[in-house]
DNA sequence: GGTGCGCGTGAGTATTTGCCCATACGGCGA
DNA sequence: TCGCCGTATGGGCAAATACTCACGCGCACC
């Protein structure tokens, strides 16, 4: 066996080693360069590559007093099973950055269970951030199941694939919803629902032990619209019907009651029903635009767990 | 509730917030300063304070090819239940920095078990590093027990307290060994061993489900000597008797067989007997000086799990 | 009340890092 | 074979960061 420790096969190996020396060892990029026999620029590129590729995870080991206070208040007011409030990053930054590591910790807590669990998953940017922030763990004892598909009306797949990425990281059996989120007609939907594959996934999702979902707002920047599931006209009509938010595509009003919309008959996904302490539904969402949607979902108990950030938590409680 | 988000009570809160903005948010220290209403220097100090205090944890999300190879080789050669090899940090750096995060992950894996476990712990710098690198988790279902005390012959407590720190982080019931590691006479030892408290701790330690220990070398820089448990003369005598290493104070030879020393009768701690797959003993150690001690302990099966670094792993396998 | 000590602060400065650009390398089609 | 294009590389430079030092404040002790 060669004793030269610095020769690795792949570029990712090099990047990981450079990042290790940088972040864990505390070497400067110059030192890394000479240690690994590279130019400083290359060392710098490797470190930044590792950071960009998510090879290194940074976590804060301290609950801020203010965040703890908000957690306690939310827990009490809405009877939450789980609640995490992370510090905000200022208005100009994506709040997903802030909540993703905490959401990943919640997911890891579930994955660490030795008994077999069924874990249901929504879609969206926040969930995708959670998966990206997750440390790979072998957890083949669990089953992962989608609540809804990943394909828009026009056939395009969403960028924010969640279940496959997660399955890859934890090596668990997974059951994506193999149909578009929304179909054109009620008949089409009926046909799809009759498919064995769809029925199996639905059945599994409905008995999920724990569910992780994003929460969508129904304002002008509604993810349902920006992701191409609704036209602006449809959105406005639904807004007039009192829409406050949406979980896995199912739209509810300001009290968190699901709305009886014609759209519903064309939705293929599984509707998340009222969460229980034994089968919690964890909402992962943050941002000023989502405050109303979150408060409604918490009020009626569509979700009974929450990972959010400080300003969002304050906003929810202020209402 | 105040909506000014940047005023925190304690300095640690401030440090944690600054570090969060810096590491997770990616703000510059200038931006943090204006966000929190501080001078840039103060922001810098807060960030470095948080880093020094271990408020932030960095973990690498990638197994280097070379390390995986070493892990596989060690596993195969010594029949290990668990094995982690982390990249080395170069000869001038403390290898504990390198192995502590990986050891913490192993510990977290045990703590995440939902069933109640008895976790036995040795002492030493490596274990202390592991505890420092551990993320706080509530794990009150487990019991933590010391294999040996923390007090030297002269009554001074070791700097590397492990069990209390760990208990604090995980909020688990804990049973420190309430006596000095080594006593002056055999009679004293007999008296102490008769104490109910000691017998209870010994009993618990002997039925531990998993054990984490450091591994001490018996060369001139033996931790047993530098920590004040042995005089140089005693060390040399024991070296002549064939000492290769030590686990929890119990000294063994180059084949990992415990030596029959007069010293043994004055040791108060629990001797780690042969590990089994059901009740693994994980060794946490790295450094060129420890290679011989580790190889011996692995050979006889005193430990059947290992967390070490790359050069140490290569050295063990080279013998 | 003076004096010395320790701690925290801000200014200045050296080091380190991130980024841009010119250049070299290698594949590929004309 | 030549020229083109995409990619990777190292030099240089501006920004960001870490360190040092002198100062000021509070506090305890004299």
PDB file of C-alpha atoms in Angstrom, chain A residues 1-10 12-17 19-21 23-28 31 35 50 54-67 69-70 73 86-91 93 97-99 101-102 105 109 112-115 117 132-138 169 310 314-315 317-318, chain B residues 1-10 12-17 19-21 23-28 31 35 50 54-67 69-70 73 86-91 93 97-99 101-102 105 108-109 112-115 117 132-138 169 310 314-315 317:
ATOM      1  CA  UNK A   1       0.000   0.000   0.000  1.00  0.00           C
ATOM      2  CA  UNK A   2       1.369   3.380  -0.978  1.00  0.00           C
ATOM      3  CA  UNK A   3       2.144   5.686   1.862  1.00  0.00           C
ATOM      4  CA  UNK A   4       1.733   8.898  -0.090  1.00  0.00           C
ATOM      5  CA  UNK A   5      -1.475  10.076   1.455  1.00  0.00           C
ATOM      6  CA  UNK A   6      -2.396  12.854  -0.904  1.00  0.00           C
ATOM      7  CA  UNK A   7      -3.137  11.083  -4.140  1.00  0.00           C
ATOM      8  CA  UNK A   8      -6.821  10.449  -4.600  1.00  0.00           C
ATOM      9  CA  UNK A   9      -8.674   9.155  -7.538  1.00  0.00           C
ATOM     10  CA  UNK A  10     -11.508  11.558  -8.162  1.00  0.00           C
ATOM     11  CA  UNK A  12     -14.465  14.961  -5.373  1.00  0.00           C
ATOM     12  CA  UNK A  13     -12.010  13.054  -3.254  1.00  0.00           C
ATOM     13  CA  UNK A  14      -9.515  15.846  -3.668  1.00  0.00           C
ATOM     14  CA  UNK A  15     -12.174  18.425  -2.939  1.00  0.00           C
ATOM     15  CA  UNK A  16     -13.287  16.566   0.147  1.00  0.00           C
ATOM     16  CA  UNK A  17      -9.742  16.233   1.387  1.00  0.00           C
ATOM     17  CA  UNK A  19     -12.222  20.897   2.539  1.00  0.00           C
ATOM     18  CA  UNK A  20     -11.410  18.591   5.439  1.00  0.00           C
ATOM     19  CA  UNK A  21      -7.996  20.156   5.873  1.00  0.00           C
ATOM     20  CA  UNK A  23     -12.575  23.332   7.801  1.00  0.00           C
ATOM     21  CA  UNK A  24     -11.610  20.625  10.277  1.00  0.00           C
ATOM     22  CA  UNK A  25      -7.859  20.983  10.293  1.00  0.00           C
ATOM     23  CA  UNK A  26      -7.886  24.763  10.114  1.00  0.00           C
ATOM     24  CA  UNK A  27      -5.065  24.919   7.579  1.00  0.00           C
ATOM     25  CA  UNK A  28      -4.795  27.876   5.248  1.00  0.00           C
ATOM     26  CA  UNK A  31      -0.785  25.030   3.575  1.00  0.00           C
ATOM     27  CA  UNK A  35       0.393  19.521   1.682  1.00  0.00           C
ATOM     28  CA  UNK A  50     -16.646  21.123  -1.856  1.00  0.00           C
ATOM     29  CA  UNK A  54     -22.644  20.398  -0.164  1.00  0.00           C
ATOM     30  CA  UNK A  55     -19.798  18.122   0.851  1.00  0.00           C
ATOM     31  CA  UNK A  56     -19.440  20.014   4.080  1.00  0.00           C
ATOM     32  CA  UNK A  57     -22.231  20.676   6.528  1.00  0.00           C
ATOM     33  CA  UNK A  58     -22.180  23.421   9.090  1.00  0.00           C
ATOM     34  CA  UNK A  59     -24.492  23.239  12.052  1.00  0.00           C
ATOM     35  CA  UNK A  60     -24.999  25.504  14.976  1.00  0.00           C
ATOM     36  CA  UNK A  61     -24.806  23.891  18.345  1.00  0.00           C
ATOM     37  CA  UNK A  62     -26.687  26.446  20.324  1.00  0.00           C
ATOM     38  CA  UNK A  63     -30.307  27.398  20.576  1.00  0.00           C
ATOM     39  CA  UNK A  64     -30.693  31.134  20.660  1.00  0.00           C
ATOM     40  CA  UNK A  65     -32.767  32.362  23.531  1.00  0.00           C
ATOM     41  CA  UNK A  66     -35.158  34.227  21.274  1.00  0.00           C
ATOM     42  CA  UNK A  67     -35.712  31.218  19.043  1.00  0.00           C
ATOM     43  CA  UNK A  69     -38.961  31.455  23.209  1.00  0.00           C
ATOM     44  CA  UNK A  70     -40.711  31.457  19.855  1.00  0.00           C
ATOM     45  CA  UNK A  73     -44.927  29.968  22.184  1.00  0.00           C
ATOM     46  CA  UNK A  86     -33.940  29.027  13.397  1.00  0.00           C
ATOM     47  CA  UNK A  87     -32.381  32.493  13.332  1.00  0.00           C
ATOM     48  CA  UNK A  88     -33.331  34.583  10.327  1.00  0.00           C
ATOM     49  CA  UNK A  89     -30.722  35.590   7.808  1.00  0.00           C
ATOM     50  CA  UNK A  90     -32.039  39.027   6.975  1.00  0.00           C
ATOM     51  CA  UNK A  91     -34.677  39.973   4.449  1.00  0.00           C
ATOM     52  CA  UNK A  93     -31.524  36.040   1.928  1.00  0.00           C
ATOM     53  CA  UNK A  97     -30.851  28.312   3.774  1.00  0.00           C
ATOM     54  CA  UNK A  98     -31.722  28.939   7.352  1.00  0.00           C
ATOM     55  CA  UNK A  99     -34.301  26.231   7.907  1.00  0.00           C
ATOM     56  CA  UNK A 101     -30.258  22.275   8.330  1.00  0.00           C
ATOM     57  CA  UNK A 102     -32.851  22.180  11.085  1.00  0.00           C
ATOM     58  CA  UNK A 105     -32.051  17.260  11.717  1.00  0.00           C
ATOM     59  CA  UNK A 109     -34.232  12.004  14.001  1.00  0.00           C
ATOM     60  CA  UNK A 112     -32.472   7.094  13.215  1.00  0.00           C
ATOM     61  CA  UNK A 113     -35.447   5.123  14.519  1.00  0.00           C
ATOM     62  CA  UNK A 114     -34.604   1.471  14.320  1.00  0.00           C
ATOM     63  CA  UNK A 115     -38.187   0.354  13.707  1.00  0.00           C
ATOM     64  CA  UNK A 117     -41.431   3.701   9.380  1.00  0.00           C
ATOM     65  CA  UNK A 132     -29.612  18.555   0.368  1.00  0.00           C
ATOM     66  CA  UNK A 133     -28.657  19.375   3.950  1.00  0.00           C
ATOM     67  CA  UNK A 134     -29.130  15.809   5.119  1.00  0.00           C
ATOM     68  CA  UNK A 135     -26.137  13.670   5.999  1.00  0.00           C
ATOM     69  CA  UNK A 136     -26.209  10.361   4.185  1.00  0.00           C
ATOM     70  CA  UNK A 137     -27.331   7.612   6.547  1.00  0.00           C
ATOM     71  CA  UNK A 138     -28.122   4.035   5.786  1.00  0.00           C
ATOM     72  CA  UNK A 169     -28.953   9.359   0.429  1.00  0.00           C
ATOM     73  CA  UNK A 310     -37.418  33.655  13.457  1.00  0.00           C
ATOM     74  CA  UNK A 314     -42.883  36.017  15.057  1.00  0.00           C
ATOM     75  CA  UNK A 315     -45.274  36.805  12.220  1.00  0.00           C
ATOM     76  CA  UNK A 317     -47.673  34.520  16.511  1.00  0.00           C
ATOM     77  CA  UNK A 318     -48.474  38.165  15.823  1.00  0.00           C
TER      78      UNK A 318
ATOM     79  CA  UNK B   1     -43.091  40.674  21.810  1.00  0.00           C
ATOM     80  CA  UNK B   2     -40.349  42.873  20.507  1.00  0.00           C
ATOM     81  CA  UNK B   3     -39.733  42.689  16.815  1.00  0.00           C
ATOM     82  CA  UNK B   4     -36.122  43.801  16.906  1.00  0.00           C
ATOM     83  CA  UNK B   5     -34.510  40.517  16.098  1.00  0.00           C
ATOM     84  CA  UNK B   6     -30.921  41.303  16.874  1.00  0.00           C
ATOM     85  CA  UNK B   7     -30.888  41.930  20.603  1.00  0.00           C
ATOM     86  CA  UNK B   8     -29.948  38.846  22.546  1.00  0.00           C
ATOM     87  CA  UNK B   9     -29.301  38.441  26.183  1.00  0.00           C
ATOM     88  CA  UNK B  10     -26.017  36.650  26.475  1.00  0.00           C
ATOM     89  CA  UNK B  12     -23.062  33.306  23.593  1.00  0.00           C
ATOM     90  CA  UNK B  13     -26.359  34.176  22.003  1.00  0.00           C
ATOM     91  CA  UNK B  14     -24.679  36.972  20.131  1.00  0.00           C
ATOM     92  CA  UNK B  15     -21.799  34.751  19.160  1.00  0.00           C
ATOM     93  CA  UNK B  16     -24.133  32.040  17.972  1.00  0.00           C
ATOM     94  CA  UNK B  17     -26.160  34.500  15.927  1.00  0.00           C
ATOM     95  CA  UNK B  19     -21.699  32.582  13.558  1.00  0.00           C
ATOM     96  CA  UNK B  20     -25.017  31.559  12.065  1.00  0.00           C
ATOM     97  CA  UNK B  21     -25.085  34.586   9.813  1.00  0.00           C
ATOM     98  CA  UNK B  23     -21.418  30.234   8.241  1.00  0.00           C
ATOM     99  CA  UNK B  24     -24.989  29.458   7.243  1.00  0.00           C
ATOM    100  CA  UNK B  25     -26.051  32.791   5.787  1.00  0.00           C
ATOM    101  CA  UNK B  26     -22.756  33.459   4.080  1.00  0.00           C
ATOM    102  CA  UNK B  27     -22.735  37.123   5.103  1.00  0.00           C
ATOM    103  CA  UNK B  28     -19.441  38.938   5.440  1.00  0.00           C
ATOM    104  CA  UNK B  31     -22.705  42.766   6.860  1.00  0.00           C
ATOM    105  CA  UNK B  35     -27.116  43.751  10.728  1.00  0.00           C
ATOM    106  CA  UNK B  50     -18.305  30.811  18.493  1.00  0.00           C
ATOM    107  CA  UNK B  54     -17.490  24.705  19.552  1.00  0.00           C
ATOM    108  CA  UNK B  55     -20.818  26.387  18.930  1.00  0.00           C
ATOM    109  CA  UNK B  56     -20.561  25.465  15.290  1.00  0.00           C
ATOM    110  CA  UNK B  57     -19.878  21.997  13.980  1.00  0.00           C
ATOM    111  CA  UNK B  58     -18.457  21.235  10.589  1.00  0.00           C
ATOM    112  CA  UNK B  59     -18.831  17.789   9.135  1.00  0.00           C
ATOM    113  CA  UNK B  60     -17.674  16.315   5.902  1.00  0.00           C
ATOM    114  CA  UNK B  61     -20.257  14.554   3.871  1.00  0.00           C
ATOM    115  CA  UNK B  62     -18.032  12.363   1.797  1.00  0.00           C
ATOM    116  CA  UNK B  63     -15.993   9.284   2.456  1.00  0.00           C
ATOM    117  CA  UNK B  64     -12.626   9.515   0.799  1.00  0.00           C
ATOM    118  CA  UNK B  65     -11.776   6.552  -1.347  1.00  0.00           C
ATOM    119  CA  UNK B  66      -8.525   5.911   0.471  1.00  0.00           C
ATOM    120  CA  UNK B  67     -10.183   5.996   3.861  1.00  0.00           C
ATOM    121  CA  UNK B  69     -10.218   1.233   1.567  1.00  0.00           C
ATOM    122  CA  UNK B  70      -8.456   1.354   4.906  1.00  0.00           C
ATOM    123  CA  UNK B  73      -9.018  -3.654   5.234  1.00  0.00           C
ATOM    124  CA  UNK B  86     -10.813   9.878   8.776  1.00  0.00           C
ATOM    125  CA  UNK B  87      -8.325  11.835   6.670  1.00  0.00           C
ATOM    126  CA  UNK B  88      -5.174  12.833   8.485  1.00  0.00           C
ATOM    127  CA  UNK B  89      -4.374  16.467   9.094  1.00  0.00           C
ATOM    128  CA  UNK B  90      -0.636  16.311   8.652  1.00  0.00           C
ATOM    129  CA  UNK B  91       1.985  15.409  11.231  1.00  0.00           C
ATOM    130  CA  UNK B  93      -1.730  18.684  13.927  1.00  0.00           C
ATOM    131  CA  UNK B  97      -9.320  17.073  15.759  1.00  0.00           C
ATOM    132  CA  UNK B  98      -9.659  14.703  12.910  1.00  0.00           C
ATOM    133  CA  UNK B  99     -11.276  11.767  14.632  1.00  0.00           C
ATOM    134  CA  UNK B 101     -16.315  14.370  14.658  1.00  0.00           C
ATOM    135  CA  UNK B 102     -16.389  10.796  13.415  1.00  0.00           C
ATOM    136  CA  UNK B 105     -21.167  10.355  14.867  1.00  0.00           C
ATOM    137  CA  UNK B 108     -24.874   9.687  18.033  1.00  0.00           C
ATOM    138  CA  UNK B 109     -25.740   6.494  16.239  1.00  0.00           C
ATOM    139  CA  UNK B 112     -30.371   7.571  18.475  1.00  0.00           C
ATOM    140  CA  UNK B 113     -31.465   4.050  19.406  1.00  0.00           C
ATOM    141  CA  UNK B 114     -34.888   4.257  20.942  1.00  0.00           C
ATOM    142  CA  UNK B 115     -34.384   1.276  23.241  1.00  0.00           C
ATOM    143  CA  UNK B 117     -28.837   1.115  26.401  1.00  0.00           C
ATOM    144  CA  UNK B 132     -17.107  18.139  22.571  1.00  0.00           C
ATOM    145  CA  UNK B 133     -17.932  17.374  18.950  1.00  0.00           C
ATOM    146  CA  UNK B 134     -21.256  15.797  19.811  1.00  0.00           C
ATOM    147  CA  UNK B 135     -24.470  17.609  18.992  1.00  0.00           C
ATOM    148  CA  UNK B 136     -26.732  17.869  22.010  1.00  0.00           C
ATOM    149  CA  UNK B 137     -29.523  15.309  21.758  1.00  0.00           C
ATOM    150  CA  UNK B 138     -32.101  14.380  24.326  1.00  0.00           C
ATOM    151  CA  UNK B 169     -25.381  17.131  26.521  1.00  0.00           C
ATOM    152  CA  UNK B 310      -5.553   7.649   7.877  1.00  0.00           C
ATOM    153  CA  UNK B 314      -2.095   2.558   7.459  1.00  0.00           C
ATOM    154  CA  UNK B 315       0.405   1.996  10.264  1.00  0.00           C
ATOM    155  CA  UNK B 317      -2.162  -2.511   8.728  1.00  0.00           C
TER     156      UNK B 317
END
